Amino acid sequence: MTSTRPLRADAARNRRLLLAAAADEFAERGLDASVADIARRAGVGKGTVFRHFATKGDLLAAIVLDRIDALNAAGEQLLDAADPGLALLEFLTVAADQQQQRDLSFLQEAGELNADVIRARERMFCTVHKLVDRAREHGAVRVDITGADVILLMCAPNYVTSYVPDAPPDLWRRYLSIIFDGLRPQGAHPLPHPPPAAPIPGI
C-alpha cells in the first residue's frame, strides 16, 4: 500500500493532511471524489497525492486502515480499565462517534483485499473479544454474549438513525444505550440462536 519506512516530518504532515482531506471528500462525494479535489482540499499538488498513494485504491485502503487503527488503539487503552463494563461501553461510544463524525461505511469493501487492512481488522476484532471477555467475567454483560455479537452491533446505533430525516447528530447515543442495556445481565432471557462463528468482515 505505502512504504513502511519512517517519513520525514513534512512528509508525515502531508500524509495526515491527505488522509483527512480524502476522508472528508469521500464522505461528501462518495467514491466519485477525485484526486484533484482531495489535493485541493489538503492544500497540496496532485503529485504529492501520488507520491504517498500510487492509486486511488491505495488511498481508500489507507483511510480504512487509519480508522481501524485508531479504533483499535482506543480499545487497547481500555483493556486495563478498572470497570470492564464501562470500558466496553466507552469503546462502543468511540466507535459510534467515529462513524458519526464521518460516515465512510461505504468504503468497507475498499480494503477487503488489502493485506494490511485485513491484519488490522483481525487485531481490532481480537481487542473487541478481549473487552467483551473481561466485561462478561466481571458480570457486566450477560453470559451468552460474545465478541462476535458486539462486533456486529458496533455500527447499529448509526445505522438506525440514518433512517431519521434531519436527525440530531447525537441521536445515536439513545440507541447505543438501548443496545447496551440489552447486553446487561439484568432481566436477560435466553437468546433464540447461537452467535455466529465469525463476524462480518466489515465494520
XYZ file of N, CA, C and O in Angstrom:
812
model
N 0.832 -1.197 0.000
C 0.000 0.000 0.000
C 0.864 1.243 0.000
O 0.836 2.066 -0.866
N 1.689 1.417 1.056
C 2.652 2.502 1.108
C 3.916 1.966 1.759
O 3.926 0.916 2.373
N 4.995 2.728 1.643
C 6.261 2.302 2.244
C 6.130 2.283 3.761
O 5.446 3.106 4.358
N 6.849 1.343 4.395
C 6.847 1.280 5.851
C 8.017 2.044 6.444
O 8.195 2.071 7.649
N 8.867 2.655 5.615
C 9.981 3.446 6.126
C 9.455 4.687 6.838
O 8.453 5.269 6.433
N 10.132 5.146 7.911
C 9.705 6.358 8.601
C 9.678 7.550 7.648
O 10.574 7.724 6.817
N 8.657 8.375 7.769
C 8.522 9.546 6.915
C 9.176 10.760 7.563
O 9.232 10.876 8.788
N 9.721 11.673 6.742
C 10.186 12.957 7.239
C 9.001 13.694 7.842
O 7.848 13.406 7.547
N 9.290 14.675 8.688
C 8.222 15.395 9.380
C 7.249 16.034 8.387
O 6.031 15.969 8.563
N 7.799 16.661 7.318
C 6.914 17.315 6.358
C 6.112 16.295 5.562
O 4.933 16.510 5.247
N 6.743 15.156 5.245
C 6.033 14.120 4.506
C 4.942 13.499 5.372
O 3.828 13.210 4.891
N 5.236 13.294 6.645
C 4.235 12.739 7.565
C 3.060 13.705 7.710
O 1.896 13.287 7.756
N 3.385 15.005 7.771
C 2.320 16.010 7.873
C 1.450 15.986 6.625
O 0.211 16.022 6.717
N 2.071 15.920 5.453
C 1.300 15.872 4.207
C 0.411 14.623 4.155
O -0.723 14.684 3.677
N 0.929 13.513 4.654
C 0.139 12.288 4.635
C -1.098 12.429 5.529
O -2.191 12.018 5.154
N -0.910 13.004 6.715
C -2.050 13.229 7.612
C -3.071 14.164 6.967
O -4.284 13.926 7.049
N -2.582 15.231 6.334
C -3.489 16.165 5.665
C -4.263 15.467 4.548
O -5.471 15.688 4.378
N -3.569 14.628 3.794
C -4.208 13.918 2.686
C -5.282 12.959 3.179
O -6.376 12.888 2.603
N -4.977 12.217 4.232
C -5.955 11.266 4.752
C -7.201 11.989 5.274
O -8.332 11.548 5.027
N -6.997 13.090 5.987
C -8.135 13.851 6.499
C -8.945 14.461 5.358
O -10.183 14.410 5.358
N -8.254 15.038 4.382
C -8.942 15.648 3.239
C -9.680 14.596 2.433
O -10.823 14.812 1.995
N -9.053 13.451 2.211
C -9.687 12.384 1.446
C -10.912 11.856 2.171
O -11.951 11.593 1.550
N -10.810 11.687 3.489
C -11.961 11.211 4.253
C -13.130 12.184 4.127
O -14.291 11.775 3.948
N -12.835 13.480 4.208
C -13.899 14.485 4.059
C -14.505 14.445 2.652
O -15.732 14.527 2.488
N -13.662 14.355 1.638
C -14.157 14.339 0.262
C -15.015 13.100 -0.006
O -16.092 13.192 -0.602
N -14.554 11.944 0.438
C -15.329 10.721 0.215
C -16.633 10.750 1.001
O -17.652 10.237 0.533
N -16.601 11.338 2.213
C -17.827 11.445 2.996
C -18.852 12.328 2.287
O -20.054 12.064 2.339
N -18.364 13.380 1.609
C -19.265 14.315 0.944
C -19.697 13.842 -0.449
O -20.844 14.011 -0.842
N -18.752 13.248 -1.215
C -18.999 12.948 -2.618
C -19.082 11.458 -2.927
O -19.388 11.075 -4.049
N -18.775 10.616 -1.935
C -18.743 9.192 -2.216
C -17.518 8.831 -3.033
O -16.540 9.584 -3.097
N -17.592 7.699 -3.708
C -16.433 7.218 -4.459
C -16.145 8.051 -5.701
O -15.116 7.844 -6.351
N -17.019 9.007 -6.033
C -16.772 9.893 -7.171
C -15.778 11.004 -6.845
O -15.373 11.745 -7.751
N -15.391 11.128 -5.593
C -14.413 12.161 -5.227
C -13.136 11.966 -6.042
O -12.644 10.854 -6.192
N -12.619 13.064 -6.567
C -11.446 12.981 -7.438
C -10.164 13.277 -6.670
O -10.180 13.942 -5.625
N -9.067 12.793 -7.205
C -7.762 13.064 -6.605
C -7.476 14.559 -6.613
O -6.902 15.105 -5.666
N -7.894 15.242 -7.678
C -7.681 16.692 -7.763
C -8.393 17.419 -6.633
O -7.838 18.340 -6.016
N -9.637 17.015 -6.350
C -10.397 17.648 -5.265
C -9.752 17.364 -3.914
O -9.701 18.238 -3.038
N -9.262 16.150 -3.736
C -8.615 15.784 -2.479
C -7.345 16.603 -2.294
O -7.088 17.138 -1.208
N -6.542 16.725 -3.346
C -5.306 17.503 -3.268
C -5.614 18.966 -2.952
O -4.934 19.593 -2.128
N -6.634 19.503 -3.606
C -7.002 20.907 -3.384
C -7.422 21.123 -1.928
O -7.015 22.098 -1.284
N -8.218 20.209 -1.384
C -8.672 20.348 -0.002
C -7.496 20.248 0.973
O -7.474 20.929 1.996
N -6.538 19.381 0.648
C -5.375 19.203 1.519
C -4.347 20.316 1.360
O -3.432 20.438 2.180
N -4.477 21.115 0.286
C -3.523 22.191 0.052
C -2.197 21.714 -0.502
O -1.153 22.313 -0.250
N -2.258 20.616 -1.271
C -1.036 20.077 -1.893
C -1.323 19.824 -3.377
O -2.469 19.916 -3.832
N -0.286 19.499 -4.116
C -0.457 19.181 -5.524
C -0.830 17.722 -5.727
O -0.626 16.876 -4.844
N -1.360 17.407 -6.913
C -1.722 16.028 -7.217
C -0.510 15.102 -7.140
O -0.624 13.937 -6.744
N 0.654 15.631 -7.508
C 1.861 14.819 -7.448
C 2.155 14.335 -6.033
O 2.636 13.206 -5.839
N 1.863 15.188 -5.049
C 2.071 14.789 -3.651
C 1.167 13.632 -3.282
O 1.574 12.712 -2.559
N -0.073 13.664 -3.785
C -1.004 12.560 -3.512
C -0.419 11.256 -4.024
O -0.365 10.247 -3.300
N 0.050 11.278 -5.270
C 0.533 10.035 -5.880
C 1.889 9.601 -5.321
O 2.248 8.427 -5.446
N 2.636 10.519 -4.726
C 3.877 10.099 -4.063
C 3.577 9.277 -2.815
O 4.346 8.390 -2.441
N 2.466 9.570 -2.176
C 2.080 8.825 -0.976
C 1.227 7.605 -1.299
O 1.342 6.570 -0.633
N 0.368 7.738 -2.302
C -0.580 6.678 -2.641
C -0.574 6.488 -4.149
O -1.039 7.361 -4.898
N -0.053 5.363 -4.593
C 0.135 5.141 -6.030
C -1.174 5.124 -6.797
O -1.232 5.523 -7.957
N -2.238 4.665 -6.160
C -3.543 4.589 -6.829
C -4.626 5.117 -5.894
O -4.416 5.240 -4.672
N -5.766 5.399 -6.455
C -6.910 5.816 -5.645
C -7.313 4.692 -4.695
O -7.726 4.933 -3.552
N -7.164 3.448 -5.144
C -7.470 2.307 -4.289
C -6.570 2.259 -3.068
O -7.016 1.910 -1.964
N -5.283 2.598 -3.245
C -4.370 2.644 -2.114
C -4.802 3.707 -1.106
O -4.700 3.507 0.110
N -5.282 4.833 -1.616
C -5.749 5.907 -0.737
C -6.990 5.469 0.040
O -7.100 5.700 1.252
N -7.920 4.820 -0.633
C -9.123 4.318 0.034
C -8.749 3.335 1.145
O -9.267 3.406 2.261
N -7.850 2.412 0.821
C -7.432 1.420 1.808
C -6.738 2.090 2.993
O -6.910 1.669 4.144
N -5.962 3.138 2.731
C -5.256 3.835 3.807
C -6.237 4.506 4.758
O -6.012 4.544 5.976
N -7.332 5.041 4.234
C -8.353 5.661 5.083
C -8.983 4.610 5.986
O -9.156 4.816 7.190
N -9.336 3.464 5.403
C -9.928 2.376 6.183
C -8.955 1.927 7.268
O -9.327 1.750 8.436
N -7.690 1.768 6.895
C -6.679 1.323 7.843
C -6.506 2.334 8.967
O -6.388 1.960 10.147
N -6.501 3.612 8.636
C -6.337 4.667 9.631
C -7.467 4.625 10.653
O -7.234 4.746 11.864
N -8.696 4.419 10.192
C -9.851 4.370 11.095
C -9.809 3.135 11.982
O -10.090 3.207 13.180
N -9.459 1.995 11.399
C -9.396 0.762 12.187
C -8.295 0.867 13.239
O -8.494 0.479 14.400
N -7.127 1.375 12.852
C -6.019 1.511 13.795
C -6.387 2.440 14.951
O -6.041 2.171 16.115
N -7.075 3.534 14.655
C -7.477 4.475 15.704
C -8.457 3.812 16.672
O -8.363 3.982 17.899
N -9.389 3.047 16.121
C -10.372 2.370 16.961
C -9.705 1.292 17.810
O -10.010 1.131 19.000
N -8.775 0.554 17.211
C -8.078 -0.485 17.961
C -7.241 0.120 19.082
O -7.181 -0.425 20.194
N -6.586 1.245 18.804
C -5.782 1.907 19.833
C -6.657 2.326 21.013
O -6.263 2.167 22.180
N -7.850 2.836 20.719
C -8.770 3.219 21.793
C -9.173 1.998 22.610
O -9.235 2.056 23.849
N -9.434 0.886 21.921
C -9.817 -0.327 22.628
C -8.706 -0.875 23.494
O -8.941 -1.301 24.635
N -7.480 -0.878 22.982
C -6.351 -1.398 23.747
C -6.115 -0.581 25.016
O -5.742 -1.133 26.055
N -6.334 0.728 24.946
C -6.157 1.573 26.126
C -7.180 1.250 27.209
O -6.948 1.517 28.394
N -8.315 0.664 26.805
C -9.385 0.362 27.756
C -9.275 -1.036 28.354
O -10.047 -1.383 29.256
N -8.325 -1.827 27.883
C -8.225 -3.211 28.350
C -7.842 -3.321 29.821
O -8.126 -4.341 30.460
N -7.193 -2.302 30.365
C -6.792 -2.329 31.771
C -7.682 -1.450 32.642
O -7.345 -1.181 33.805
N -8.827 -1.025 32.110
C -9.724 -0.155 32.874
C -10.247 -0.883 34.112
O -10.451 -2.104 34.103
N -10.463 -0.118 35.178
C -10.920 -0.716 36.439
C -12.322 -1.306 36.321
O -12.638 -2.300 36.980
N -13.168 -0.708 35.493
C -14.544 -1.181 35.314
C -14.694 -1.724 33.893
O -14.865 -0.946 32.946
N -14.630 -3.037 33.692
C -14.712 -3.604 32.341
C -16.022 -3.307 31.624
O -16.040 -3.195 30.394
N -17.115 -3.182 32.367
C -18.387 -2.852 31.735
C -18.374 -1.457 31.147
O -18.776 -1.249 29.993
N -17.901 -0.492 31.930
C -17.799 0.874 31.428
C -16.780 0.963 30.299
O -16.946 1.769 29.372
N -15.733 0.139 30.354
C -14.730 0.144 29.289
C -15.350 -0.298 27.971
O -15.087 0.306 26.921
N -16.168 -1.342 28.003
C -16.824 -1.805 26.778
C -17.782 -0.745 26.250
O -17.826 -0.482 25.038
N -18.540 -0.122 27.145
C -19.456 0.937 26.716
C -18.686 2.107 26.113
O -19.092 2.671 25.096
N -17.559 2.466 26.709
C -16.740 3.561 26.176
C -16.224 3.223 24.788
O -16.212 4.061 23.888
N -15.789 1.981 24.593
C -15.302 1.565 23.279
C -16.411 1.673 22.232
O -16.189 2.192 21.128
N -17.605 1.198 22.552
C -18.721 1.282 21.611
C -19.101 2.732 21.343
O -19.514 3.085 20.233
N -18.950 3.594 22.351
C -19.214 5.023 22.176
C -18.206 5.638 21.214
O -18.578 6.407 20.316
N -16.926 5.292 21.380
C -15.891 5.792 20.482
C -16.160 5.328 19.048
O -16.042 6.107 18.089
N -16.543 4.065 18.888
C -16.812 3.521 17.556
C -17.972 4.242 16.881
O -17.900 4.601 15.701
N -19.057 4.459 17.640
C -20.218 5.130 17.064
C -19.926 6.595 16.764
O -20.371 7.129 15.740
N -19.173 7.235 17.643
C -18.829 8.638 17.422
C -17.934 8.783 16.202
O -18.083 9.734 15.422
N -17.003 7.849 16.011
C -16.144 7.884 14.830
C -16.984 7.825 13.562
O -16.753 8.568 12.603
N -17.972 6.948 13.550
C -18.808 6.823 12.357
C -19.695 8.043 12.174
O -19.961 8.475 11.049
N -20.155 8.643 13.287
C -20.982 9.832 13.186
C -20.198 11.005 12.612
O -20.721 11.781 11.805
N -18.939 11.132 13.003
C -18.118 12.240 12.519
C -17.940 12.178 11.011
O -18.040 13.187 10.315
N -17.663 10.988 10.500
C -17.536 10.790 9.054
C -18.087 9.418 8.729
O -17.479 8.413 9.065
N -19.269 9.368 8.100
C -19.829 8.073 7.733
C -19.155 7.596 6.451
O -19.510 8.012 5.351
N -18.191 6.720 6.612
C -17.457 6.171 5.473
C -17.681 4.667 5.369
O -16.831 3.926 4.887
N -18.869 4.226 5.818
C -19.148 2.790 5.813
C -19.109 2.203 4.410
O -18.820 1.019 4.241
N -19.366 3.053 3.389
C -19.347 2.551 2.017
C -17.928 2.198 1.553
O -17.752 1.573 0.511
N -16.928 2.591 2.345
C -15.550 2.264 1.989
C -15.132 0.879 2.481
O -14.013 0.456 2.232
N -16.026 0.174 3.167
C -15.646 -1.102 3.770
C -15.031 -2.050 2.754
O -14.047 -2.737 3.032
N -15.615 -2.085 1.566
C -15.132 -3.025 0.566
C -13.776 -2.610 -0.008
O -13.072 -3.435 -0.598
N -13.404 -1.352 0.186
C -12.173 -0.850 -0.432
C -10.937 -1.585 0.060
O -9.977 -1.767 -0.685
N -10.960 -2.004 1.326
C -9.771 -2.640 1.863
C -9.883 -4.134 2.039
O -9.013 -4.752 2.650
N -10.935 -4.740 1.494
C -11.163 -6.151 1.760
C -10.056 -7.044 1.219
O -9.805 -8.105 1.775
N -9.398 -6.623 0.158
C -8.346 -7.444 -0.425
C -6.957 -6.916 -0.078
O -5.967 -7.402 -0.598
N -6.907 -5.940 0.801
C -5.636 -5.354 1.193
C -5.133 -6.061 2.446
O -5.807 -6.088 3.478
N -3.935 -6.620 2.382
C -3.417 -7.428 3.490
C -3.261 -6.617 4.770
O -3.510 -7.128 5.870
N -2.841 -5.338 4.649
C -2.671 -4.505 5.836
C -4.007 -4.287 6.536
O -4.081 -4.319 7.773
N -5.056 -4.039 5.764
C -6.375 -3.811 6.339
C -6.903 -5.087 6.980
O -7.492 -5.062 8.075
N -6.706 -6.205 6.324
C -7.164 -7.484 6.881
C -6.501 -7.743 8.231
O -7.158 -8.129 9.203
N -5.191 -7.518 8.314
C -4.483 -7.726 9.580
C -4.954 -6.744 10.645
O -5.099 -7.112 11.819
N -5.209 -5.500 10.255
C -5.681 -4.501 11.216
C -7.055 -4.879 11.751
O -7.332 -4.722 12.952
N -7.919 -5.372 10.876
C -9.245 -5.808 11.327
C -9.136 -6.965 12.308
O -9.844 -7.017 13.316
N -8.236 -7.891 12.008
C -8.050 -9.029 12.915
C -7.582 -8.562 14.283
O -8.035 -9.069 15.316
N -6.660 -7.588 14.313
C -6.198 -7.051 15.595
C -7.336 -6.371 16.344
O -7.483 -6.531 17.561
N -8.124 -5.572 15.616
C -9.225 -4.873 16.260
C -10.285 -5.848 16.762
O -10.822 -5.706 17.876
N -10.602 -6.885 15.952
C -11.567 -7.892 16.393
C -11.067 -8.590 17.657
O -11.840 -8.866 18.579
N -9.768 -8.874 17.720
C -9.179 -9.503 18.902
C -9.350 -8.601 20.125
O -9.682 -9.072 21.221
N -9.149 -7.306 19.947
C -9.323 -6.359 21.044
C -10.764 -6.341 21.525
O -11.028 -6.321 22.736
N -11.721 -6.370 20.593
C -13.135 -6.392 20.974
C -13.449 -7.652 21.781
O -14.126 -7.601 22.822
N -12.956 -8.786 21.335
C -13.185 -10.028 22.068
C -12.634 -9.931 23.487
O -13.274 -10.399 24.449
N -11.462 -9.337 23.646
C -10.872 -9.199 24.976
C -11.730 -8.284 25.856
O -11.935 -8.567 27.049
N -12.205 -7.183 25.292
C -13.067 -6.272 26.052
C -14.348 -6.975 26.497
O -14.794 -6.818 27.641
N -14.938 -7.743 25.594
C -16.178 -8.455 25.916
C -15.911 -9.548 26.951
O -16.694 -9.734 27.897
N -14.821 -10.279 26.791
C -14.483 -11.338 27.753
C -14.332 -10.761 29.161
O -14.826 -11.337 30.142
N -13.633 -9.632 29.272
C -13.441 -9.011 30.586
C -14.779 -8.562 31.172
O -15.043 -8.765 32.364
N -15.616 -7.957 30.333
C -16.914 -7.496 30.820
C -17.780 -8.674 31.267
O -18.474 -8.607 32.290
N -17.723 -9.760 30.517
C -18.503 -10.948 30.871
C -18.009 -11.563 32.173
O -18.799 -11.937 33.051
N -16.690 -11.682 32.312
C -16.105 -12.278 33.510
C -16.435 -11.476 34.767
O -16.504 -12.044 35.869
N -16.642 -10.174 34.606
C -16.973 -9.314 35.749
C -18.473 -9.130 35.926
O -18.899 -8.304 36.746
N -19.262 -9.868 35.165
C -20.708 -9.802 35.317
C -21.349 -8.557 34.761
O -22.506 -8.253 35.076
N -20.623 -7.815 33.894
C -21.166 -6.568 33.349
C -22.053 -6.804 32.132
O -22.893 -5.957 31.803
N -21.849 -7.926 31.431
C -22.725 -8.290 30.313
C -23.182 -9.729 30.518
O -22.566 -10.497 31.263
N -24.232 -10.099 29.862
C -24.816 -11.420 30.028
C -23.839 -12.505 29.571
O -22.981 -12.261 28.708
N -24.005 -13.696 30.117
C -23.007 -14.750 29.904
C -23.016 -15.302 28.487
O -22.040 -15.931 28.061
N -24.102 -15.079 27.738
C -24.183 -15.643 26.384
C -23.809 -14.634 25.299
O -24.007 -14.881 24.110
N -23.232 -13.509 25.680
C -22.792 -12.501 24.711
C -21.332 -12.772 24.347
O -20.494 -13.031 25.210
N -21.031 -12.716 23.063
C -19.676 -12.962 22.575
C -19.111 -11.726 21.887
O -19.841 -10.778 21.569
N -17.823 -11.778 21.617
C -17.199 -10.693 20.870
C -17.798 -10.536 19.491
O -17.963 -9.408 18.993
N -18.158 -11.658 18.858
C -18.775 -11.588 17.530
C -20.098 -10.837 17.582
O -20.418 -10.052 16.674
N -20.883 -11.044 18.648
C -22.138 -10.303 18.794
C -21.878 -8.804 18.828
O -22.557 -8.014 18.144
N -20.907 -8.405 19.616
C -20.636 -6.977 19.794
C -20.082 -6.363 18.514
O -20.450 -5.244 18.141
N -19.228 -7.098 17.812
C -18.692 -6.586 16.551
C -19.832 -6.292 15.575
O -19.840 -5.258 14.888
N -20.805 -7.182 15.518
C -21.927 -6.990 14.596
C -22.844 -5.846 15.019
O -23.581 -5.298 14.194
N -22.801 -5.470 16.307
C -23.662 -4.394 16.808
C -22.989 -3.025 16.755
O -23.645 -2.008 16.988
N -21.713 -2.975 16.434
C -20.959 -1.727 16.538
C -21.527 -0.603 15.679
O -21.513 0.566 16.077
N -21.992 -0.921 14.495
C -22.497 0.114 13.595
C -24.004 0.346 13.749
O -24.558 1.240 13.098
N -24.639 -0.439 14.596
C -26.104 -0.377 14.693
C -26.649 0.987 15.111
O -27.648 1.447 14.541
N -26.057 1.677 16.115
C -26.645 2.968 16.515
C -26.716 3.968 15.364
O -27.727 4.655 15.185
N -25.665 4.054 14.555
C -25.655 4.992 13.435
C -26.547 4.508 12.303
O -27.185 5.314 11.612
N -26.595 3.198 12.092
C -27.439 2.645 11.031
C -28.907 2.971 11.304
O -29.640 3.377 10.402
N -29.331 2.815 12.547
C -30.722 3.093 12.908
C -31.061 4.557 12.657
O -32.095 4.884 12.056
N -30.203 5.464 13.103
C -30.522 6.884 12.985
C -30.412 7.388 11.548
O -30.914 8.472 11.240
N -29.782 6.623 10.666
C -29.690 7.044 9.265
C -31.056 7.098 8.596
O -31.217 7.724 7.543
N -32.052 6.467 9.195
C -33.402 6.483 8.637
C -34.234 7.660 9.140
O -35.368 7.845 8.712
N -33.681 8.457 10.043
C -34.410 9.590 10.608
C -34.032 10.856 9.854
O -32.866 11.266 9.873
N -34.983 11.505 9.159
C -34.658 12.742 8.434
C -34.183 13.831 9.398
O -34.783 14.040 10.452
N -33.104 14.500 9.034
C -32.559 15.594 9.840
C -32.371 15.188 11.307
O -32.712 15.935 12.230
N -31.844 14.010 11.515
C -31.656 13.504 12.881
C -30.649 14.362 13.643
O -29.644 14.799 13.069
N -30.893 14.628 14.925
C -29.876 15.320 15.734
C -28.572 14.534 15.702
O -28.592 13.295 15.696
N -27.436 15.202 15.672
C -26.159 14.494 15.499
C -25.827 13.503 16.611
O -25.037 12.588 16.396
N -26.417 13.675 17.794
C -26.116 12.753 18.889
C -27.263 11.781 19.172
O -27.284 11.132 20.218
N -28.204 11.639 18.229
C -29.317 10.701 18.429
C -28.823 9.268 18.589
O -29.453 8.454 19.268
N -27.677 8.960 17.984
C -27.138 7.599 18.085
C -26.899 7.183 19.525
O -26.940 5.985 19.846
N -26.670 8.149 20.402
C -26.419 7.817 21.803
C -27.641 7.143 22.441
O -27.482 6.256 23.305
N -28.831 7.544 22.046
C -30.043 6.910 22.561
C -30.054 5.427 22.218
O -30.325 4.573 23.080
N -29.741 5.116 20.975
C -29.830 3.719 20.529
C -28.647 2.893 21.013
O -28.794 1.682 21.245
N -27.507 3.525 21.243
C -26.409 2.808 21.862
C -26.789 2.411 23.290
O -26.482 1.293 23.727
N -27.473 3.292 23.999
C -27.910 2.972 25.357
C -28.899 1.809 25.358
O -28.837 0.918 26.222
N -29.808 1.810 24.390
C -30.762 0.706 24.285
C -30.022 -0.602 24.010
O -30.309 -1.648 24.622
N -29.064 -0.553 23.077
C -28.289 -1.748 22.734
C -27.506 -2.247 23.946
O -27.516 -3.446 24.254
N -26.861 -1.323 24.659
C -26.036 -1.766 25.774
C -26.898 -2.318 26.905
O -26.481 -3.266 27.590
N -28.067 -1.747 27.110
C -28.978 -2.315 28.104
C -29.333 -3.754 27.747
O -29.518 -4.601 28.631
N -29.416 -4.043 26.454
C -29.697 -5.405 26.019
C -28.550 -6.365 26.269
O -28.753 -7.590 26.282
N -27.347 -5.822 26.462
C -26.189 -6.658 26.765
C -26.069 -6.966 28.254
O -25.367 -7.918 28.639
N -26.732 -6.190 29.086
C -26.596 -6.364 30.527
C -27.271 -7.659 30.987
O -28.251 -8.118 30.376
N -26.792 -8.241 32.071
C -27.387 -9.495 32.549
C -28.738 -9.324 33.234
O -29.521 -10.285 33.303
N -29.033 -8.134 33.749
C -30.280 -7.928 34.467
C -31.488 -8.135 33.547
O -31.611 -7.475 32.516
N -32.381 -9.023 33.928
C -33.599 -9.263 33.166
C -33.383 -9.981 31.852
O -34.281 -10.009 31.007
N -32.197 -10.571 31.646
C -31.907 -11.243 30.367
C -32.720 -12.517 30.216
O -32.950 -13.254 31.176
N -33.178 -12.778 29.008
C -33.862 -14.013 28.653
C -32.969 -14.799 27.696
O -32.131 -14.218 27.001
N -33.109 -16.114 27.636
C -32.276 -16.923 26.734
C -32.394 -16.451 25.291
O -33.482 -16.121 24.812
N -31.275 -16.403 24.609
C -31.273 -15.997 23.208
C -31.703 -17.169 22.329
O -31.382 -18.322 22.618
N -32.434 -16.886 21.241
C -33.011 -17.967 20.433
C -32.056 -18.641 19.465
O -32.398 -19.611 18.817
N -30.840 -18.101 19.320
C -29.923 -18.662 18.322
C -28.502 -18.472 18.827
O -28.187 -17.468 19.471
N -27.600 -19.408 18.562
C -26.198 -19.224 18.978
C -25.539 -18.097 18.199
O -26.017 -17.713 17.114
N -24.427 -17.577 18.709
C -23.724 -16.490 17.995
C -23.099 -17.002 16.720
O -22.863 -18.205 16.582
N -22.806 -16.108 15.770
C -22.134 -16.525 14.547
C -20.733 -17.026 14.839
O -20.086 -16.577 15.789
N -20.265 -17.935 14.016
C -18.916 -18.461 14.196
C -17.864 -17.409 13.915
O -16.797 -17.397 14.505
N -18.168 -16.484 12.995
C -17.238 -15.417 12.648
C -18.032 -14.182 12.300
O -19.116 -14.276 11.730
N -17.525 -12.971 12.644
C -18.246 -11.741 12.336
C -18.154 -11.350 10.877
O -17.313 -11.863 10.136
N -19.033 -10.469 10.468
C -18.958 -9.893 9.132
C -17.627 -9.168 8.997
O -17.213 -8.450 9.916
N -16.898 -9.303 7.884
C -15.568 -8.696 7.765
C -15.560 -7.190 7.955
O -14.646 -6.654 8.540
N -16.545 -6.462 7.450
C -16.529 -5.017 7.548
C -16.980 -4.545 8.908
O -17.585 -5.260 9.691
N -16.691 -3.286 9.238
C -17.137 -2.716 10.493
C -17.789 -1.386 10.209
O -17.588 -0.796 9.184
